[in-house]
Amino acid sequence: MAANAPIDKIRNIGISAHIDSGKTTLSERILFYTGKIHEIHEVRGKDGVGAVMDSMDLEREKGITIQSAATYAMWGDFNINLIDTPGHVDFTIEVERSLRVLDGAILVLCSVSGVQSQSITVDRQMKRYRVPRIAFVNKMDRAGANYDRVAAQLKEKLNHHPVKLQYPIGAEDRFQGLIDLIQMKAFYFDGENGEKVREEEIPADMLDEAKVRRQQMIEGVAEVDDQLGELFLSDAAIPNDLITAAVRRATIALKMTPVMCGSAYKNKGVQLLLNAVCGFLPNPKEATNEALDQKNNEAKVILESDPEKPFVGLAFKLEDGRYGQLTYMRIYQGRVSKGDFIYNQVNQKKVKVPRIVRMNSNKMDDINDATAGDIVALFGVECASGDTFTDGTVNYTMTSMHVPDAVISLAVSPKDRSTLANFSKALNRFTKEDPTFRVHRDEESGQTIIRGMGELHLEIYIERMKREYQCEVQAGKPQVAYRETISQKGEFFYTHKKQTGGSGQFARVCGYIEPLPADAVQQYEFVDDIVGGSIPREFIPACDKGFAEAVKKGSLIGFPVVGLRVVINDGAFHAVDSSEMAFKTAAIMGFREGYAAAKPIILEPMMKVEVTAPEDFQGSVVGQLNQRRGTILSTETAEGQVTAVAEVPLNAMFGYSTDLRSATQGKGEFTMEFAKYTPVPRNEAEALMAQYKEKLAAEQAARK
């Protein structure tokens, strides 16, 4: 059984890429060649079965991956834990949480499209978690396939140091096999599903070119590996095992990216990629994992992949299964067995582990214990995504993953009152599973608001409520997450006085608000410049509370105010009538006074949109983006396809997919992701403010 693989034979890897680069097809082939499945199904297969890794009905219908799926397989005596992640930007959290717990990754690139917008996002996530990767140039059988161009883009667009370890034999419809430049052998893939790997001498007409490329490869590795560099300079013959060792060292140190190629769909090159995963990517001991010691001022502790050390695990993904909550956990240190008690470090709750399984997509294999380096799933362990567990002897927490902000919201309600219980159950479950899916109740309108990463993200959840909870949902018009900010300094001198019977209320706050620099990390900053005790120390936190509350809702359109610093430098108090409440109220009113003087403006989310369509439609694609207030950043044509990259306000992107399809005869595709906040044009701002005034007036009338 795989659980017994020694730790240096374990590889925890993920497959990530731009949408439609062939990640799921590649995972399917890996499972086939490692004997996990006995027949291959395609993502959009005619047999209606769908790929093993796309286990949700919705994934099979749309032909995209929505949830990351975990599985494990044996390749020789190596145990590979594999996570296939979604490529669609709306499900970016699935990629974040997978990369957070993986030791290595395969970055899949399409041989025609090369490095696309989502490849850039995924690469940024890999860099954030310092994950070594192998680049696999897929779809070498497609018209327009160009291995060298894609490898060059890794350097130009992603700042990698790419080193090509292979040389394709032919390309497009003449793609036959691969030359391994380390072993200097040619490999062909025979049999119905390419399962028989045939090793031959390099074809005579390709030998000279292969020798040149081998020299370039050695040079590329020598640039980033000192040991190989010395041999290279001494002009000595370099044995293959030393090249392999140098490639491994440089890859794990994130100094280079090995580049390989093949066609998963045509069953070529996958076995060599598996060899490279085992040969060049780190085992759990070679990856550095840190925790924070809560007993010692969050001092950093390096976790060791040692089964005898105290247990530390991170719950990185939750799923609601047939038998209750399924918690995916990466074990970083120690071991955990069935029946053990473990402690959730967030709330210090003690939980018993009733069942441990190894996942194979949506099937599971029961095991009795798991040790450092394993990725397993536990039943009956209640927690939230990102919680750390230990055996109680240490108080460590792992740093959680980066969760991007939501950019779009919808008001939702069940069509039928009788499904209200299921509606809340579904929302509870989805918020627990997906940190980018947020739910809140709008106090004024009494509506339930869901927020997420894009239209598709929220659409999928509404569809899942209908299918999994038999709850039909009606949704309002999507609402964009606007923000407000200030464009200059604004001063305030506010006195709050209220005299009633008994003690009154008195507080005076003076100061100013000013914009924060554009690169500031936090969106609100409070500065206390009071000297001489004009406001006693004990009332300063109350002022901060008041300002922090005031920025939650700006006066222009009622959205949060961002990017500003509040400074108080003077004030006054009364020995009897001043209180925390009085200073909090004075701060709220003082903020409004300063805000009005600071020329407030409205900001809207701008999305980076990448559209790909046949060249004939270039005019209509660019025209449509311009109509939607888009700024074209670049257009490129390659192999009869045009790719336009633009920044477009999110508010103008609703319904775009329908328009794009009709303008390109259904051949256009687009992806978008949040880029930044920018000021709204004046006419739009006036319309938004008028709408907000109407809404306030209607609410006041309703109260009367």
PDB file of C-alpha atoms in Angstrom, residues 352-606:
ATOM      1  CA  LYS A 352     -11.135  12.623  18.167  1.00  0.00           C
ATOM      2  CA  VAL A 353     -10.132  11.274  14.728  1.00  0.00           C
ATOM      3  CA  PRO A 354     -12.705   8.583  13.888  1.00  0.00           C
ATOM      4  CA  ARG A 355     -11.601   7.799  10.312  1.00  0.00           C
ATOM      5  CA  ILE A 356      -8.646   8.552   7.995  1.00  0.00           C
ATOM      6  CA  VAL A 357      -8.813   8.009   4.233  1.00  0.00           C
ATOM      7  CA  ARG A 358      -6.630   8.482   1.189  1.00  0.00           C
ATOM      8  CA  MET A 359      -8.501  10.217  -1.581  1.00  0.00           C
ATOM      9  CA  ASN A 360      -8.716   8.989  -5.131  1.00  0.00           C
ATOM     10  CA  SER A 361     -10.837  11.812  -6.633  1.00  0.00           C
ATOM     11  CA  ASN A 362     -14.287  11.064  -5.113  1.00  0.00           C
ATOM     12  CA  LYS A 363     -13.441   7.502  -3.999  1.00  0.00           C
ATOM     13  CA  MET A 364     -11.618   6.771  -0.762  1.00  0.00           C
ATOM     14  CA  ASP A 365      -9.359   4.113   0.711  1.00  0.00           C
ATOM     15  CA  ASP A 366      -9.357   3.716   4.502  1.00  0.00           C
ATOM     16  CA  ILE A 367      -6.005   3.760   6.326  1.00  0.00           C
ATOM     17  CA  ASN A 368      -5.099   3.472  10.019  1.00  0.00           C
ATOM     18  CA  ASP A 369      -2.472   6.163  10.304  1.00  0.00           C
ATOM     19  CA  ALA A 370      -0.700   8.878   8.343  1.00  0.00           C
ATOM     20  CA  THR A 371       2.744  10.375   8.876  1.00  0.00           C
ATOM     21  CA  ALA A 372       4.678  13.547   8.022  1.00  0.00           C
ATOM     22  CA  GLY A 373       4.594  14.309   4.301  1.00  0.00           C
ATOM     23  CA  ASP A 374       1.197  12.673   3.676  1.00  0.00           C
ATOM     24  CA  ILE A 375      -1.896  14.370   2.297  1.00  0.00           C
ATOM     25  CA  VAL A 376      -4.995  12.606   3.648  1.00  0.00           C
ATOM     26  CA  ALA A 377      -8.627  13.329   4.495  1.00  0.00           C
ATOM     27  CA  LEU A 378     -10.276  12.941   7.907  1.00  0.00           C
ATOM     28  CA  PHE A 379     -13.930  12.404   8.733  1.00  0.00           C
ATOM     29  CA  GLY A 380     -15.685  13.834  11.755  1.00  0.00           C
ATOM     30  CA  VAL A 381     -13.212  16.675  12.346  1.00  0.00           C
ATOM     31  CA  GLU A 382     -15.129  19.955  12.490  1.00  0.00           C
ATOM     32  CA  CYS A 383     -13.050  23.018  11.586  1.00  0.00           C
ATOM     33  CA  ALA A 384     -12.697  25.844   9.081  1.00  0.00           C
ATOM     34  CA  SER A 385     -10.464  25.939   6.027  1.00  0.00           C
ATOM     35  CA  GLY A 386      -6.928  26.934   7.073  1.00  0.00           C
ATOM     36  CA  ASP A 387      -7.037  25.705  10.707  1.00  0.00           C
ATOM     37  CA  THR A 388      -3.893  24.137  12.212  1.00  0.00           C
ATOM     38  CA  PHE A 389      -4.091  20.949  14.318  1.00  0.00           C
ATOM     39  CA  THR A 390      -1.491  19.582  16.767  1.00  0.00           C
ATOM     40  CA  ASP A 391      -1.310  16.766  19.327  1.00  0.00           C
ATOM     41  CA  GLY A 392      -1.629  19.344  22.134  1.00  0.00           C
ATOM     42  CA  THR A 393       2.036  19.251  23.238  1.00  0.00           C
ATOM     43  CA  VAL A 394       2.967  22.236  21.041  1.00  0.00           C
ATOM     44  CA  ASN A 395       1.070  25.434  20.336  1.00  0.00           C
ATOM     45  CA  TYR A 396       1.997  26.065  16.698  1.00  0.00           C
ATOM     46  CA  THR A 397      -0.060  27.660  13.943  1.00  0.00           C
ATOM     47  CA  MET A 398       0.734  27.508  10.245  1.00  0.00           C
ATOM     48  CA  THR A 399       0.472  30.747   8.292  1.00  0.00           C
ATOM     49  CA  SER A 400      -2.810  30.661   6.430  1.00  0.00           C
ATOM     50  CA  MET A 401      -3.203  31.134   2.704  1.00  0.00           C
ATOM     51  CA  HIS A 402      -3.723  34.393   0.868  1.00  0.00           C
ATOM     52  CA  VAL A 403      -7.469  35.040   0.329  1.00  0.00           C
ATOM     53  CA  PRO A 404      -8.278  37.613  -2.374  1.00  0.00           C
ATOM     54  CA  ASP A 405     -11.108  40.134  -1.839  1.00  0.00           C
ATOM     55  CA  ALA A 406     -14.532  39.566  -3.380  1.00  0.00           C
ATOM     56  CA  VAL A 407     -15.362  41.824  -6.336  1.00  0.00           C
ATOM     57  CA  ILE A 408     -19.002  41.056  -7.033  1.00  0.00           C
ATOM     58  CA  SER A 409     -22.143  40.574  -4.958  1.00  0.00           C
ATOM     59  CA  LEU A 410     -25.700  39.353  -5.564  1.00  0.00           C
ATOM     60  CA  ALA A 411     -28.849  39.569  -3.471  1.00  0.00           C
ATOM     61  CA  VAL A 412     -30.306  36.045  -3.236  1.00  0.00           C
ATOM     62  CA  SER A 413     -33.420  34.512  -1.715  1.00  0.00           C
ATOM     63  CA  PRO A 414     -35.133  31.118  -1.981  1.00  0.00           C
ATOM     64  CA  LYS A 415     -38.057  31.095  -4.458  1.00  0.00           C
ATOM     65  CA  ASP A 416     -40.088  28.952  -2.106  1.00  0.00           C
ATOM     66  CA  ARG A 417     -40.278  29.810   1.626  1.00  0.00           C
ATOM     67  CA  SER A 418     -40.377  26.095   2.490  1.00  0.00           C
ATOM     68  CA  THR A 419     -36.766  25.664   1.314  1.00  0.00           C
ATOM     69  CA  LEU A 420     -35.457  28.350   3.693  1.00  0.00           C
ATOM     70  CA  ALA A 421     -33.783  25.776   6.000  1.00  0.00           C
ATOM     71  CA  ASN A 422     -31.935  24.205   3.057  1.00  0.00           C
ATOM     72  CA  PHE A 423     -30.986  27.676   1.802  1.00  0.00           C
ATOM     73  CA  SER A 424     -29.209  28.521   5.087  1.00  0.00           C
ATOM     74  CA  LYS A 425     -27.641  25.041   5.281  1.00  0.00           C
ATOM     75  CA  ALA A 426     -26.179  25.476   1.794  1.00  0.00           C
ATOM     76  CA  LEU A 427     -24.823  28.966   2.540  1.00  0.00           C
ATOM     77  CA  ASN A 428     -23.250  27.759   5.811  1.00  0.00           C
ATOM     78  CA  ARG A 429     -21.565  24.880   4.074  1.00  0.00           C
ATOM     79  CA  PHE A 430     -20.286  26.910   1.114  1.00  0.00           C
ATOM     80  CA  THR A 431     -18.780  29.677   3.293  1.00  0.00           C
ATOM     81  CA  LYS A 432     -16.976  27.063   5.371  1.00  0.00           C
ATOM     82  CA  GLU A 433     -15.614  25.309   2.277  1.00  0.00           C
ATOM     83  CA  ASP A 434     -14.654  28.378   0.253  1.00  0.00           C
ATOM     84  CA  PRO A 435     -13.044  31.407   1.956  1.00  0.00           C
ATOM     85  CA  THR A 436     -13.649  33.585  -1.153  1.00  0.00           C
ATOM     86  CA  PHE A 437     -17.411  32.975  -0.981  1.00  0.00           C
ATOM     87  CA  ARG A 438     -18.875  35.347   1.593  1.00  0.00           C
ATOM     88  CA  VAL A 439     -22.406  35.848   2.873  1.00  0.00           C
ATOM     89  CA  HIS A 440     -23.856  38.723   4.876  1.00  0.00           C
ATOM     90  CA  ARG A 441     -27.251  40.156   5.653  1.00  0.00           C
ATOM     91  CA  ASP A 442     -27.915  43.724   4.596  1.00  0.00           C
ATOM     92  CA  GLU A 443     -29.473  45.224   7.731  1.00  0.00           C
ATOM     93  CA  GLU A 444     -31.298  48.002   5.859  1.00  0.00           C
ATOM     94  CA  SER A 445     -32.903  45.970   3.101  1.00  0.00           C
ATOM     95  CA  GLY A 446     -33.055  42.664   5.026  1.00  0.00           C
ATOM     96  CA  GLN A 447     -31.611  40.882   1.964  1.00  0.00           C
ATOM     97  CA  THR A 448     -29.093  38.048   1.985  1.00  0.00           C
ATOM     98  CA  ILE A 449     -26.043  39.135  -0.034  1.00  0.00           C
ATOM     99  CA  ILE A 450     -23.518  36.654  -1.450  1.00  0.00           C
ATOM    100  CA  ARG A 451     -20.118  37.891  -2.623  1.00  0.00           C
ATOM    101  CA  GLY A 452     -17.480  36.187  -4.730  1.00  0.00           C
ATOM    102  CA  MET A 453     -14.765  36.315  -7.373  1.00  0.00           C
ATOM    103  CA  GLY A 454     -16.911  36.677 -10.495  1.00  0.00           C
ATOM    104  CA  GLU A 455     -20.230  35.907 -12.209  1.00  0.00           C
ATOM    105  CA  LEU A 456     -19.326  32.266 -12.871  1.00  0.00           C
ATOM    106  CA  HIS A 457     -18.273  31.739  -9.238  1.00  0.00           C
ATOM    107  CA  LEU A 458     -21.676  32.849  -7.882  1.00  0.00           C
ATOM    108  CA  GLU A 459     -23.566  31.158 -10.738  1.00  0.00           C
ATOM    109  CA  ILE A 460     -21.990  27.785  -9.843  1.00  0.00           C
ATOM    110  CA  TYR A 461     -23.008  28.142  -6.172  1.00  0.00           C
ATOM    111  CA  ILE A 462     -26.602  29.051  -7.099  1.00  0.00           C
ATOM    112  CA  GLU A 463     -26.696  26.015  -9.385  1.00  0.00           C
ATOM    113  CA  ARG A 464     -25.264  23.800  -6.606  1.00  0.00           C
ATOM    114  CA  MET A 465     -27.991  24.981  -4.176  1.00  0.00           C
ATOM    115  CA  LYS A 466     -30.590  23.860  -6.694  1.00  0.00           C
ATOM    116  CA  ARG A 467     -28.939  20.459  -7.309  1.00  0.00           C
ATOM    117  CA  GLU A 468     -27.545  19.517  -3.941  1.00  0.00           C
ATOM    118  CA  TYR A 469     -30.132  21.174  -1.670  1.00  0.00           C
ATOM    119  CA  GLN A 470     -33.236  21.207  -3.910  1.00  0.00           C
ATOM    120  CA  CYS A 471     -33.450  24.937  -3.298  1.00  0.00           C
ATOM    121  CA  GLU A 472     -34.347  27.168  -6.264  1.00  0.00           C
ATOM    122  CA  VAL A 473     -32.858  30.621  -5.786  1.00  0.00           C
ATOM    123  CA  GLN A 474     -33.820  33.965  -7.222  1.00  0.00           C
ATOM    124  CA  ALA A 475     -30.997  36.450  -7.625  1.00  0.00           C
ATOM    125  CA  GLY A 476     -31.059  40.227  -7.958  1.00  0.00           C
ATOM    126  CA  LYS A 477     -28.904  42.242 -10.376  1.00  0.00           C
ATOM    127  CA  PRO A 478     -25.201  41.673  -9.636  1.00  0.00           C
ATOM    128  CA  GLN A 479     -23.756  44.481  -7.517  1.00  0.00           C
ATOM    129  CA  VAL A 480     -20.208  45.676  -7.992  1.00  0.00           C
ATOM    130  CA  ALA A 481     -18.003  46.151  -4.918  1.00  0.00           C
ATOM    131  CA  TYR A 482     -17.347  49.884  -5.242  1.00  0.00           C
ATOM    132  CA  ARG A 483     -15.124  51.766  -2.802  1.00  0.00           C
ATOM    133  CA  GLU A 484     -14.851  55.411  -1.784  1.00  0.00           C
ATOM    134  CA  THR A 485     -11.675  57.370  -1.105  1.00  0.00           C
ATOM    135  CA  ILE A 486     -10.424  60.949  -0.764  1.00  0.00           C
ATOM    136  CA  SER A 487      -8.413  62.995  -3.230  1.00  0.00           C
ATOM    137  CA  GLN A 488      -6.926  65.621  -0.871  1.00  0.00           C
ATOM    138  CA  LYS A 489      -6.412  66.553   2.772  1.00  0.00           C
ATOM    139  CA  GLY A 490      -9.543  67.530   4.743  1.00  0.00           C
ATOM    140  CA  GLU A 491      -9.607  69.046   8.246  1.00  0.00           C
ATOM    141  CA  PHE A 492     -12.175  68.598  11.015  1.00  0.00           C
ATOM    142  CA  PHE A 493     -12.918  70.438  14.284  1.00  0.00           C
ATOM    143  CA  TYR A 494     -15.929  68.737  15.774  1.00  0.00           C
ATOM    144  CA  THR A 495     -17.515  69.307  19.179  1.00  0.00           C
ATOM    145  CA  HIS A 496     -20.102  66.845  20.404  1.00  0.00           C
ATOM    146  CA  LYS A 497     -22.358  68.317  23.135  1.00  0.00           C
ATOM    147  CA  LYS A 498     -25.536  66.870  24.494  1.00  0.00           C
ATOM    148  CA  GLN A 499     -27.208  68.110  27.634  1.00  0.00           C
ATOM    149  CA  THR A 500     -29.950  66.057  29.183  1.00  0.00           C
ATOM    150  CA  GLY A 501     -31.064  65.676  32.780  1.00  0.00           C
ATOM    151  CA  GLY A 502     -28.090  64.431  34.852  1.00  0.00           C
ATOM    152  CA  SER A 503     -24.648  64.139  33.255  1.00  0.00           C
ATOM    153  CA  GLY A 504     -24.414  65.152  29.597  1.00  0.00           C
ATOM    154  CA  GLN A 505     -22.037  64.182  26.817  1.00  0.00           C
ATOM    155  CA  PHE A 506     -19.050  66.261  25.777  1.00  0.00           C
ATOM    156  CA  ALA A 507     -16.110  65.574  23.455  1.00  0.00           C
ATOM    157  CA  ARG A 508     -14.111  67.631  20.990  1.00  0.00           C
ATOM    158  CA  VAL A 509     -11.807  66.141  18.326  1.00  0.00           C
ATOM    159  CA  CYS A 510      -9.640  68.088  15.878  1.00  0.00           C
ATOM    160  CA  GLY A 511      -7.307  66.878  13.157  1.00  0.00           C
ATOM    161  CA  TYR A 512      -7.299  65.946   9.488  1.00  0.00           C
ATOM    162  CA  ILE A 513      -7.671  63.058   7.063  1.00  0.00           C
ATOM    163  CA  GLU A 514      -5.306  62.553   4.117  1.00  0.00           C
ATOM    164  CA  PRO A 515      -4.834  59.995   1.333  1.00  0.00           C
ATOM    165  CA  LEU A 516      -2.400  57.109   1.970  1.00  0.00           C
ATOM    166  CA  PRO A 517       0.335  56.438  -0.642  1.00  0.00           C
ATOM    167  CA  ALA A 518      -0.872  54.169  -3.476  1.00  0.00           C
ATOM    168  CA  ASP A 519       1.359  51.258  -2.376  1.00  0.00           C
ATOM    169  CA  ALA A 520       0.181  51.241   1.269  1.00  0.00           C
ATOM    170  CA  VAL A 521      -0.707  47.755   2.522  1.00  0.00           C
ATOM    171  CA  GLN A 522      -3.512  48.713   4.888  1.00  0.00           C
ATOM    172  CA  GLN A 523      -6.515  50.749   3.796  1.00  0.00           C
ATOM    173  CA  TYR A 524      -7.053  52.699   7.039  1.00  0.00           C
ATOM    174  CA  GLU A 525      -4.459  54.154   9.377  1.00  0.00           C
ATOM    175  CA  PHE A 526      -5.014  55.989  12.668  1.00  0.00           C
ATOM    176  CA  VAL A 527      -2.376  58.387  13.998  1.00  0.00           C
ATOM    177  CA  ASP A 528      -2.476  59.849  17.500  1.00  0.00           C
ATOM    178  CA  ASP A 529      -0.666  63.218  17.533  1.00  0.00           C
ATOM    179  CA  ILE A 530      -2.190  64.482  20.787  1.00  0.00           C
ATOM    180  CA  VAL A 531       0.258  66.307  23.021  1.00  0.00           C
ATOM    181  CA  GLY A 532      -0.319  67.969  26.360  1.00  0.00           C
ATOM    182  CA  GLY A 533      -3.253  65.749  27.272  1.00  0.00           C
ATOM    183  CA  SER A 534      -5.989  67.708  25.466  1.00  0.00           C
ATOM    184  CA  ILE A 535      -7.676  64.314  25.093  1.00  0.00           C
ATOM    185  CA  PRO A 536      -6.899  61.918  27.977  1.00  0.00           C
ATOM    186  CA  ARG A 537      -5.114  58.687  26.994  1.00  0.00           C
ATOM    187  CA  GLU A 538      -8.042  56.473  27.959  1.00  0.00           C
ATOM    188  CA  PHE A 539     -10.280  58.080  25.300  1.00  0.00           C
ATOM    189  CA  ILE A 540      -7.856  57.644  22.361  1.00  0.00           C
ATOM    190  CA  PRO A 541      -8.967  54.034  21.577  1.00  0.00           C
ATOM    191  CA  ALA A 542     -12.599  55.259  21.526  1.00  0.00           C
ATOM    192  CA  CYS A 543     -11.638  57.848  18.872  1.00  0.00           C
ATOM    193  CA  ASP A 544      -9.949  55.111  16.807  1.00  0.00           C
ATOM    194  CA  LYS A 545     -13.093  52.954  17.132  1.00  0.00           C
ATOM    195  CA  GLY A 546     -15.274  55.830  15.954  1.00  0.00           C
ATOM    196  CA  PHE A 547     -13.128  56.515  12.887  1.00  0.00           C
ATOM    197  CA  ALA A 548     -12.856  52.793  12.067  1.00  0.00           C
ATOM    198  CA  GLU A 549     -16.656  52.563  12.165  1.00  0.00           C
ATOM    199  CA  ALA A 550     -17.094  55.692  10.039  1.00  0.00           C
ATOM    200  CA  VAL A 551     -14.915  54.340   7.196  1.00  0.00           C
ATOM    201  CA  LYS A 552     -17.182  51.304   6.825  1.00  0.00           C
ATOM    202  CA  LYS A 553     -19.716  53.444   4.994  1.00  0.00           C
ATOM    203  CA  GLY A 554     -18.865  56.514   2.937  1.00  0.00           C
ATOM    204  CA  SER A 555     -21.377  59.311   2.415  1.00  0.00           C
ATOM    205  CA  LEU A 556     -21.292  59.281  -1.413  1.00  0.00           C
ATOM    206  CA  ILE A 557     -22.826  55.866  -2.154  1.00  0.00           C
ATOM    207  CA  GLY A 558     -22.582  54.031   1.182  1.00  0.00           C
ATOM    208  CA  PHE A 559     -19.554  51.835   0.302  1.00  0.00           C
ATOM    209  CA  PRO A 560     -16.418  51.386   2.469  1.00  0.00           C
ATOM    210  CA  VAL A 561     -13.845  54.201   2.427  1.00  0.00           C
ATOM    211  CA  VAL A 562     -10.277  53.049   1.679  1.00  0.00           C
ATOM    212  CA  GLY A 563      -6.769  54.429   1.376  1.00  0.00           C
ATOM    213  CA  LEU A 564      -6.765  57.100   4.055  1.00  0.00           C
ATOM    214  CA  ARG A 565      -4.991  58.146   7.226  1.00  0.00           C
ATOM    215  CA  VAL A 566      -6.824  59.859  10.100  1.00  0.00           C
ATOM    216  CA  VAL A 567      -4.695  62.095  12.332  1.00  0.00           C
ATOM    217  CA  ILE A 568      -5.989  63.656  15.574  1.00  0.00           C
ATOM    218  CA  ASN A 569      -3.871  66.447  16.983  1.00  0.00           C
ATOM    219  CA  ASP A 570      -6.117  68.380  19.353  1.00  0.00           C
ATOM    220  CA  GLY A 571      -9.372  68.232  21.242  1.00  0.00           C
ATOM    221  CA  ALA A 572     -11.029  68.965  24.565  1.00  0.00           C
ATOM    222  CA  PHE A 573     -12.781  67.016  27.318  1.00  0.00           C
ATOM    223  CA  HIS A 574     -14.973  67.646  30.324  1.00  0.00           C
ATOM    224  CA  ALA A 575     -14.149  66.111  33.688  1.00  0.00           C
ATOM    225  CA  VAL A 576     -17.719  64.893  34.224  1.00  0.00           C
ATOM    226  CA  ASP A 577     -19.464  64.786  30.837  1.00  0.00           C
ATOM    227  CA  SER A 578     -16.749  63.126  28.725  1.00  0.00           C
ATOM    228  CA  SER A 579     -17.005  59.370  28.131  1.00  0.00           C
ATOM    229  CA  GLU A 580     -15.853  56.743  25.649  1.00  0.00           C
ATOM    230  CA  MET A 581     -19.251  56.921  23.968  1.00  0.00           C
ATOM    231  CA  ALA A 582     -19.009  60.714  23.603  1.00  0.00           C
ATOM    232  CA  PHE A 583     -15.545  60.510  21.983  1.00  0.00           C
ATOM    233  CA  LYS A 584     -16.615  57.690  19.666  1.00  0.00           C
ATOM    234  CA  THR A 585     -19.598  59.765  18.487  1.00  0.00           C
ATOM    235  CA  ALA A 586     -17.398  62.876  18.088  1.00  0.00           C
ATOM    236  CA  ALA A 587     -14.951  60.852  15.962  1.00  0.00           C
ATOM    237  CA  ILE A 588     -17.754  59.556  13.682  1.00  0.00           C
ATOM    238  CA  MET A 589     -19.155  63.078  13.170  1.00  0.00           C
ATOM    239  CA  GLY A 590     -15.662  64.626  12.875  1.00  0.00           C
ATOM    240  CA  PHE A 591     -14.785  62.107  10.182  1.00  0.00           C
ATOM    241  CA  ARG A 592     -17.871  63.099   8.166  1.00  0.00           C
ATOM    242  CA  GLU A 593     -16.879  66.753   8.429  1.00  0.00           C
ATOM    243  CA  GLY A 594     -13.303  66.054   7.277  1.00  0.00           C
ATOM    244  CA  TYR A 595     -14.486  63.636   4.577  1.00  0.00           C
ATOM    245  CA  ALA A 596     -16.748  66.263   2.983  1.00  0.00           C
ATOM    246  CA  ALA A 597     -13.764  68.669   2.826  1.00  0.00           C
ATOM    247  CA  ALA A 598     -11.367  66.077   1.334  1.00  0.00           C
ATOM    248  CA  LYS A 599     -13.037  65.904  -2.106  1.00  0.00           C
ATOM    249  CA  PRO A 600     -14.231  62.292  -1.865  1.00  0.00           C
ATOM    250  CA  ILE A 601     -14.399  60.166  -5.032  1.00  0.00           C
ATOM    251  CA  ILE A 602     -15.862  56.777  -5.966  1.00  0.00           C
ATOM    252  CA  LEU A 603     -13.571  53.890  -7.031  1.00  0.00           C
ATOM    253  CA  GLU A 604     -14.603  50.904  -9.132  1.00  0.00           C
ATOM    254  CA  PRO A 605     -12.925  47.511  -9.596  1.00  0.00           C
ATOM    255  CA  MET A 606     -11.049  47.222 -12.906  1.00  0.00           C
TER     256      MET A 606
END
